[in-house]
Amino acid sequence: MVKFIKYGRIVILLNGRYAGRKAVVIRNWDDGTKERKFGHALVVGINRYPRRVTKRTSKKRFEKKTKLTPFAKIVNYNHIMPTRYQIGAEWDLKNVINEENIGKERKGDTLKEVKKFLQEKYLNLPTAKGPNDKASHIRFFFKKLRF
């Protein structure tokens, strides 16, 4: 069987506090580990999505509306739904976060780094040339899921 839940895949969380939120898979364990004997993945996602802004929006209001809040979590495969979208290898999220950084002591500092990284990527979004372009995949990640 082909393993398709791997680094860069955009998934939707189905259960728990972040149900309905989009996330990116950072690391996956298909066969589980000693403490978690099931397939699971480390994901980073957006808890509070950026709001829509217009040209007339003031700079202060623009900064306030484009803020986002990230989250990091280890999730069972049964609780995520993979999408067809994927981020490129140019995103260095593996360097920003790993499974050791999401412990209770270091999680706050790590999430601040992730927030800075995602904020920078959101403000420098490339223009999409079509539906299958990688830029449209990134735009999908930063939009709130409507259902």
mmCIF file with all atom_site columns, C-alpha atoms in Angstrom:
data_model
loop_
_atom_site.group_PDB
_atom_site.id
_atom_site.type_symbol
_atom_site.label_atom_id
_atom_site.label_alt_id
_atom_site.label_comp_id
_atom_site.label_asym_id
_atom_site.label_entity_id
_atom_site.label_seq_id
_atom_site.pdbx_PDB_ins_code
_atom_site.Cartn_x
_atom_site.Cartn_y
_atom_site.Cartn_z
_atom_site.occupancy
_atom_site.B_iso_or_equiv
_atom_site.pdbx_formal_charge
_atom_site.auth_seq_id
_atom_site.auth_comp_id
_atom_site.auth_asym_id
_atom_site.auth_atom_id
_atom_site.pdbx_PDB_model_num
ATOM 1   C CA . MET A 1 1   ? 0.000   0.000  0.000   1.00 0.00 ? 1   MET A CA 1
ATOM 2   C CA . VAL A 1 2   ? 1.251   3.463  -0.852  1.00 0.00 ? 2   VAL A CA 1
ATOM 3   C CA . LYS A 1 3   ? 1.953   5.747  2.108   1.00 0.00 ? 3   LYS A CA 1
ATOM 4   C CA . PHE A 1 4   ? 0.596   9.191  1.272   1.00 0.00 ? 4   PHE A CA 1
ATOM 5   C CA . ILE A 1 5   ? 0.464   10.821 4.707   1.00 0.00 ? 5   ILE A CA 1
ATOM 6   C CA . LYS A 1 6   ? 3.981   12.216 4.822   1.00 0.00 ? 6   LYS A CA 1
ATOM 7   C CA . TYR A 1 7   ? 5.762   15.547 5.199   1.00 0.00 ? 7   TYR A CA 1
ATOM 8   C CA . GLY A 1 8   ? 3.966   18.431 3.549   1.00 0.00 ? 8   GLY A CA 1
ATOM 9   C CA . ARG A 1 9   ? 0.521   16.850 3.177   1.00 0.00 ? 9   ARG A CA 1
ATOM 10  C CA . ILE A 1 10  ? -2.291  19.200 4.221   1.00 0.00 ? 10  ILE A CA 1
ATOM 11  C CA . VAL A 1 11  ? -4.836  17.391 6.390   1.00 0.00 ? 11  VAL A CA 1
ATOM 12  C CA . ILE A 1 12  ? -8.077  18.300 8.150   1.00 0.00 ? 12  ILE A CA 1
ATOM 13  C CA . LEU A 1 13  ? -8.454  17.330 11.800  1.00 0.00 ? 13  LEU A CA 1
ATOM 14  C CA . LEU A 1 14  ? -11.700 15.518 12.533  1.00 0.00 ? 14  LEU A CA 1
ATOM 15  C CA . ASN A 1 15  ? -11.852 15.159 16.321  1.00 0.00 ? 15  ASN A CA 1
ATOM 16  C CA . GLY A 1 16  ? -10.981 17.122 19.409  1.00 0.00 ? 16  GLY A CA 1
ATOM 17  C CA . ARG A 1 17  ? -10.315 20.754 20.142  1.00 0.00 ? 17  ARG A CA 1
ATOM 18  C CA . TYR A 1 18  ? -9.045  21.533 16.643  1.00 0.00 ? 18  TYR A CA 1
ATOM 19  C CA . ALA A 1 19  ? -11.753 19.664 14.697  1.00 0.00 ? 19  ALA A CA 1
ATOM 20  C CA . GLY A 1 20  ? -12.300 21.254 11.295  1.00 0.00 ? 20  GLY A CA 1
ATOM 21  C CA . ARG A 1 21  ? -8.884  22.960 11.288  1.00 0.00 ? 21  ARG A CA 1
ATOM 22  C CA . LYS A 1 22  ? -6.313  22.481 8.571   1.00 0.00 ? 22  LYS A CA 1
ATOM 23  C CA . ALA A 1 23  ? -2.826  21.298 9.420   1.00 0.00 ? 23  ALA A CA 1
ATOM 24  C CA . VAL A 1 24  ? 0.411   20.227 7.733   1.00 0.00 ? 24  VAL A CA 1
ATOM 25  C CA . VAL A 1 25  ? 2.058   16.899 8.508   1.00 0.00 ? 25  VAL A CA 1
ATOM 26  C CA . ILE A 1 26  ? 5.594   17.432 9.818   1.00 0.00 ? 26  ILE A CA 1
ATOM 27  C CA . ARG A 1 27  ? 6.531   13.881 10.780  1.00 0.00 ? 27  ARG A CA 1
ATOM 28  C CA . ASN A 1 28  ? 4.690   10.574 10.550  1.00 0.00 ? 28  ASN A CA 1
ATOM 29  C CA . TRP A 1 29  ? 4.970   7.224  12.318  1.00 0.00 ? 29  TRP A CA 1
ATOM 30  C CA . ASP A 1 30  ? 3.087   4.649  10.224  1.00 0.00 ? 30  ASP A CA 1
ATOM 31  C CA . ASP A 1 31  ? 3.796   1.689  12.525  1.00 0.00 ? 31  ASP A CA 1
ATOM 32  C CA . GLY A 1 32  ? 3.555   3.582  15.799  1.00 0.00 ? 32  GLY A CA 1
ATOM 33  C CA . THR A 1 33  ? 6.083   3.882  18.619  1.00 0.00 ? 33  THR A CA 1
ATOM 34  C CA . LYS A 1 34  ? 6.606   2.251  22.002  1.00 0.00 ? 34  LYS A CA 1
ATOM 35  C CA . GLU A 1 35  ? 4.255   4.617  23.847  1.00 0.00 ? 35  GLU A CA 1
ATOM 36  C CA . ARG A 1 36  ? 1.786   5.074  20.953  1.00 0.00 ? 36  ARG A CA 1
ATOM 37  C CA . LYS A 1 37  ? 1.167   1.741  19.274  1.00 0.00 ? 37  LYS A CA 1
ATOM 38  C CA . PHE A 1 38  ? -0.901  3.161  16.432  1.00 0.00 ? 38  PHE A CA 1
ATOM 39  C CA . GLY A 1 39  ? -0.122  5.167  13.304  1.00 0.00 ? 39  GLY A CA 1
ATOM 40  C CA . HIS A 1 40  ? 0.162   8.857  14.148  1.00 0.00 ? 40  HIS A CA 1
ATOM 41  C CA . ALA A 1 41  ? 1.622   12.120 12.888  1.00 0.00 ? 41  ALA A CA 1
ATOM 42  C CA . LEU A 1 42  ? 3.011   15.382 14.226  1.00 0.00 ? 42  LEU A CA 1
ATOM 43  C CA . VAL A 1 43  ? 0.992   18.197 12.670  1.00 0.00 ? 43  VAL A CA 1
ATOM 44  C CA . VAL A 1 44  ? 1.194   21.987 12.723  1.00 0.00 ? 44  VAL A CA 1
ATOM 45  C CA . GLY A 1 45  ? -1.937  23.929 11.878  1.00 0.00 ? 45  GLY A CA 1
ATOM 46  C CA . ILE A 1 46  ? -3.780  27.198 12.182  1.00 0.00 ? 46  ILE A CA 1
ATOM 47  C CA . ASN A 1 47  ? -6.192  27.668 15.070  1.00 0.00 ? 47  ASN A CA 1
ATOM 48  C CA . ARG A 1 48  ? -7.199  31.274 14.254  1.00 0.00 ? 48  ARG A CA 1
ATOM 49  C CA . TYR A 1 49  ? -7.182  32.057 10.553  1.00 0.00 ? 49  TYR A CA 1
ATOM 50  C CA . PRO A 1 50  ? -6.304  35.473 9.104   1.00 0.00 ? 50  PRO A CA 1
ATOM 51  C CA . ARG A 1 51  ? -9.278  37.653 8.190   1.00 0.00 ? 51  ARG A CA 1
ATOM 52  C CA . ARG A 1 52  ? -10.024 39.207 4.821   1.00 0.00 ? 52  ARG A CA 1
ATOM 53  C CA . VAL A 1 53  ? -8.588  42.673 4.179   1.00 0.00 ? 53  VAL A CA 1
ATOM 54  C CA . THR A 1 54  ? -9.231  45.255 1.481   1.00 0.00 ? 54  THR A CA 1
ATOM 55  C CA . LYS A 1 55  ? -7.098  47.959 -0.097  1.00 0.00 ? 55  LYS A CA 1
ATOM 56  C CA . ARG A 1 56  ? -8.690  50.639 2.067   1.00 0.00 ? 56  ARG A CA 1
ATOM 57  C CA . THR A 1 57  ? -7.763  48.874 5.301   1.00 0.00 ? 57  THR A CA 1
ATOM 58  C CA . SER A 1 58  ? -5.440  50.938 7.477   1.00 0.00 ? 58  SER A CA 1
ATOM 59  C CA . LYS A 1 59  ? -2.008  49.599 8.361   1.00 0.00 ? 59  LYS A CA 1
ATOM 60  C CA . LYS A 1 60  ? -2.925  49.083 12.030  1.00 0.00 ? 60  LYS A CA 1
ATOM 61  C CA . ARG A 1 61  ? -6.109  47.214 11.152  1.00 0.00 ? 61  ARG A CA 1
ATOM 62  C CA . PHE A 1 62  ? -4.254  45.218 8.474   1.00 0.00 ? 62  PHE A CA 1
ATOM 63  C CA . GLU A 1 63  ? -1.719  43.957 11.020  1.00 0.00 ? 63  GLU A CA 1
ATOM 64  C CA . LYS A 1 64  ? -4.499  43.044 13.447  1.00 0.00 ? 64  LYS A CA 1
ATOM 65  C CA . LYS A 1 65  ? -6.552  41.183 10.837  1.00 0.00 ? 65  LYS A CA 1
ATOM 66  C CA . THR A 1 66  ? -3.656  39.213 9.360   1.00 0.00 ? 66  THR A CA 1
ATOM 67  C CA . LYS A 1 67  ? -2.581  37.677 12.671  1.00 0.00 ? 67  LYS A CA 1
ATOM 68  C CA . LEU A 1 68  ? -2.922  33.940 12.974  1.00 0.00 ? 68  LEU A CA 1
ATOM 69  C CA . THR A 1 69  ? -2.597  31.482 15.837  1.00 0.00 ? 69  THR A CA 1
ATOM 70  C CA . PRO A 1 70  ? -0.836  28.163 15.247  1.00 0.00 ? 70  PRO A CA 1
ATOM 71  C CA . PHE A 1 71  ? -1.048  24.844 17.066  1.00 0.00 ? 71  PHE A CA 1
ATOM 72  C CA . ALA A 1 72  ? 1.113   21.721 17.156  1.00 0.00 ? 72  ALA A CA 1
ATOM 73  C CA . LYS A 1 73  ? -0.167  18.290 18.025  1.00 0.00 ? 73  LYS A CA 1
ATOM 74  C CA . ILE A 1 74  ? 0.471   14.579 17.654  1.00 0.00 ? 74  ILE A CA 1
ATOM 75  C CA . VAL A 1 75  ? -2.655  13.051 16.103  1.00 0.00 ? 75  VAL A CA 1
ATOM 76  C CA . ASN A 1 76  ? -3.868  9.510  15.435  1.00 0.00 ? 76  ASN A CA 1
ATOM 77  C CA . TYR A 1 77  ? -4.328  8.709  11.723  1.00 0.00 ? 77  TYR A CA 1
ATOM 78  C CA . ASN A 1 78  ? -7.987  7.884  12.425  1.00 0.00 ? 78  ASN A CA 1
ATOM 79  C CA . HIS A 1 79  ? -8.591  11.504 13.408  1.00 0.00 ? 79  HIS A CA 1
ATOM 80  C CA . ILE A 1 80  ? -7.210  13.203 10.276  1.00 0.00 ? 80  ILE A CA 1
ATOM 81  C CA . MET A 1 81  ? -8.475  13.403 6.725   1.00 0.00 ? 81  MET A CA 1
ATOM 82  C CA . PRO A 1 82  ? -5.798  13.922 4.068   1.00 0.00 ? 82  PRO A CA 1
ATOM 83  C CA . THR A 1 83  ? -6.520  16.373 1.253   1.00 0.00 ? 83  THR A CA 1
ATOM 84  C CA . ARG A 1 84  ? -5.119  16.485 -2.247  1.00 0.00 ? 84  ARG A CA 1
ATOM 85  C CA . TYR A 1 85  ? -3.093  19.557 -1.327  1.00 0.00 ? 85  TYR A CA 1
ATOM 86  C CA . GLN A 1 86  ? 0.557   19.538 -0.372  1.00 0.00 ? 86  GLN A CA 1
ATOM 87  C CA . ILE A 1 87  ? 3.099   22.200 0.521   1.00 0.00 ? 87  ILE A CA 1
ATOM 88  C CA . GLY A 1 88  ? 6.436   22.258 -1.212  1.00 0.00 ? 88  GLY A CA 1
ATOM 89  C CA . ALA A 1 89  ? 9.812   21.237 0.157   1.00 0.00 ? 89  ALA A CA 1
ATOM 90  C CA . GLU A 1 90  ? 10.837  24.917 0.306   1.00 0.00 ? 90  GLU A CA 1
ATOM 91  C CA . TRP A 1 91  ? 8.932   25.220 3.595   1.00 0.00 ? 91  TRP A CA 1
ATOM 92  C CA . ASP A 1 92  ? 11.479  24.367 6.287   1.00 0.00 ? 92  ASP A CA 1
ATOM 93  C CA . LEU A 1 93  ? 8.978   23.479 8.993   1.00 0.00 ? 93  LEU A CA 1
ATOM 94  C CA . LYS A 1 94  ? 11.053  20.440 9.999   1.00 0.00 ? 94  LYS A CA 1
ATOM 95  C CA . ASN A 1 95  ? 13.782  22.820 11.139  1.00 0.00 ? 95  ASN A CA 1
ATOM 96  C CA . VAL A 1 96  ? 11.325  24.913 13.175  1.00 0.00 ? 96  VAL A CA 1
ATOM 97  C CA . ILE A 1 97  ? 9.514   22.100 15.017  1.00 0.00 ? 97  ILE A CA 1
ATOM 98  C CA . ASN A 1 98  ? 10.080  18.457 15.924  1.00 0.00 ? 98  ASN A CA 1
ATOM 99  C CA . GLU A 1 99  ? 8.695   15.978 18.438  1.00 0.00 ? 99  GLU A CA 1
ATOM 100 C CA . GLU A 1 100 ? 11.131  17.038 21.201  1.00 0.00 ? 100 GLU A CA 1
ATOM 101 C CA . ASN A 1 101 ? 10.058  20.701 20.926  1.00 0.00 ? 101 ASN A CA 1
ATOM 102 C CA . ILE A 1 102 ? 6.400   20.095 21.707  1.00 0.00 ? 102 ILE A CA 1
ATOM 103 C CA . GLY A 1 103 ? 6.939   19.042 25.312  1.00 0.00 ? 103 GLY A CA 1
ATOM 104 C CA . LYS A 1 104 ? 5.308   21.165 28.012  1.00 0.00 ? 104 LYS A CA 1
ATOM 105 C CA . GLU A 1 105 ? 8.444   23.204 28.764  1.00 0.00 ? 105 GLU A CA 1
ATOM 106 C CA . ARG A 1 106 ? 9.381   24.189 25.208  1.00 0.00 ? 106 ARG A CA 1
ATOM 107 C CA . LYS A 1 107 ? 6.037   24.257 23.402  1.00 0.00 ? 107 LYS A CA 1
ATOM 108 C CA . GLY A 1 108 ? 5.391   27.996 23.958  1.00 0.00 ? 108 GLY A CA 1
ATOM 109 C CA . ASP A 1 109 ? 8.709   29.090 22.464  1.00 0.00 ? 109 ASP A CA 1
ATOM 110 C CA . THR A 1 110 ? 8.324   26.680 19.574  1.00 0.00 ? 110 THR A CA 1
ATOM 111 C CA . LEU A 1 111 ? 4.817   27.939 18.767  1.00 0.00 ? 111 LEU A CA 1
ATOM 112 C CA . LYS A 1 112 ? 6.134   31.523 18.709  1.00 0.00 ? 112 LYS A CA 1
ATOM 113 C CA . GLU A 1 113 ? 8.697   30.483 16.093  1.00 0.00 ? 113 GLU A CA 1
ATOM 114 C CA . VAL A 1 114 ? 6.014   28.644 14.107  1.00 0.00 ? 114 VAL A CA 1
ATOM 115 C CA . LYS A 1 115 ? 3.741   31.686 14.276  1.00 0.00 ? 115 LYS A CA 1
ATOM 116 C CA . LYS A 1 116 ? 6.506   33.940 12.955  1.00 0.00 ? 116 LYS A CA 1
ATOM 117 C CA . PHE A 1 117 ? 7.245   31.463 10.158  1.00 0.00 ? 117 PHE A CA 1
ATOM 118 C CA . LEU A 1 118 ? 3.594   31.057 9.096   1.00 0.00 ? 118 LEU A CA 1
ATOM 119 C CA . GLN A 1 119 ? 2.930   34.806 9.360   1.00 0.00 ? 119 GLN A CA 1
ATOM 120 C CA . GLU A 1 120 ? 5.850   35.488 7.017   1.00 0.00 ? 120 GLU A CA 1
ATOM 121 C CA . LYS A 1 121 ? 4.628   32.860 4.543   1.00 0.00 ? 121 LYS A CA 1
ATOM 122 C CA . TYR A 1 122 ? 1.087   34.282 4.626   1.00 0.00 ? 122 TYR A CA 1
ATOM 123 C CA . LEU A 1 123 ? 2.208   37.856 3.990   1.00 0.00 ? 123 LEU A CA 1
ATOM 124 C CA . ASN A 1 124 ? 4.388   36.741 1.046   1.00 0.00 ? 124 ASN A CA 1
ATOM 125 C CA . LEU A 1 125 ? 1.859   34.519 -0.721  1.00 0.00 ? 125 LEU A CA 1
ATOM 126 C CA . PRO A 1 126 ? 2.626   33.906 -4.403  1.00 0.00 ? 126 PRO A CA 1
ATOM 127 C CA . THR A 1 127 ? -0.104  34.453 -6.975  1.00 0.00 ? 127 THR A CA 1
ATOM 128 C CA . ALA A 1 128 ? -1.789  31.293 -8.209  1.00 0.00 ? 128 ALA A CA 1
ATOM 129 C CA . LYS A 1 129 ? -1.611  30.558 -11.938 1.00 0.00 ? 129 LYS A CA 1
ATOM 130 C CA . GLY A 1 130 ? -4.232  27.814 -11.866 1.00 0.00 ? 130 GLY A CA 1
ATOM 131 C CA . PRO A 1 131 ? -5.983  25.282 -9.653  1.00 0.00 ? 131 PRO A CA 1
ATOM 132 C CA . ASN A 1 132 ? -3.107  22.776 -9.785  1.00 0.00 ? 132 ASN A CA 1
ATOM 133 C CA . ASP A 1 133 ? -0.404  25.322 -9.064  1.00 0.00 ? 133 ASP A CA 1
ATOM 134 C CA . LYS A 1 134 ? 1.528   24.991 -5.774  1.00 0.00 ? 134 LYS A CA 1
ATOM 135 C CA . ALA A 1 135 ? 0.523   28.562 -4.881  1.00 0.00 ? 135 ALA A CA 1
ATOM 136 C CA . SER A 1 136 ? -3.134  27.522 -4.815  1.00 0.00 ? 136 SER A CA 1
ATOM 137 C CA . HIS A 1 137 ? -2.207  24.714 -2.412  1.00 0.00 ? 137 HIS A CA 1
ATOM 138 C CA . ILE A 1 138 ? -0.653  27.248 -0.033  1.00 0.00 ? 138 ILE A CA 1
ATOM 139 C CA . ARG A 1 139 ? -3.666  29.563 -0.363  1.00 0.00 ? 139 ARG A CA 1
ATOM 140 C CA . PHE A 1 140 ? -5.936  26.626 0.526   1.00 0.00 ? 140 PHE A CA 1
ATOM 141 C CA . PHE A 1 141 ? -3.980  26.091 3.753   1.00 0.00 ? 141 PHE A CA 1
ATOM 142 C CA . PHE A 1 142 ? -4.442  29.700 4.888   1.00 0.00 ? 142 PHE A CA 1
ATOM 143 C CA . LYS A 1 143 ? -8.203  29.846 4.179   1.00 0.00 ? 143 LYS A CA 1
ATOM 144 C CA . LYS A 1 144 ? -10.758 28.866 6.779   1.00 0.00 ? 144 LYS A CA 1
ATOM 145 C CA . LEU A 1 145 ? -12.638 25.683 5.989   1.00 0.00 ? 145 LEU A CA 1
ATOM 146 C CA . ARG A 1 146 ? -16.279 26.458 5.247   1.00 0.00 ? 146 ARG A CA 1
ATOM 147 C CA . PHE A 1 147 ? -18.806 23.765 6.117   1.00 0.00 ? 147 PHE A CA 1
#
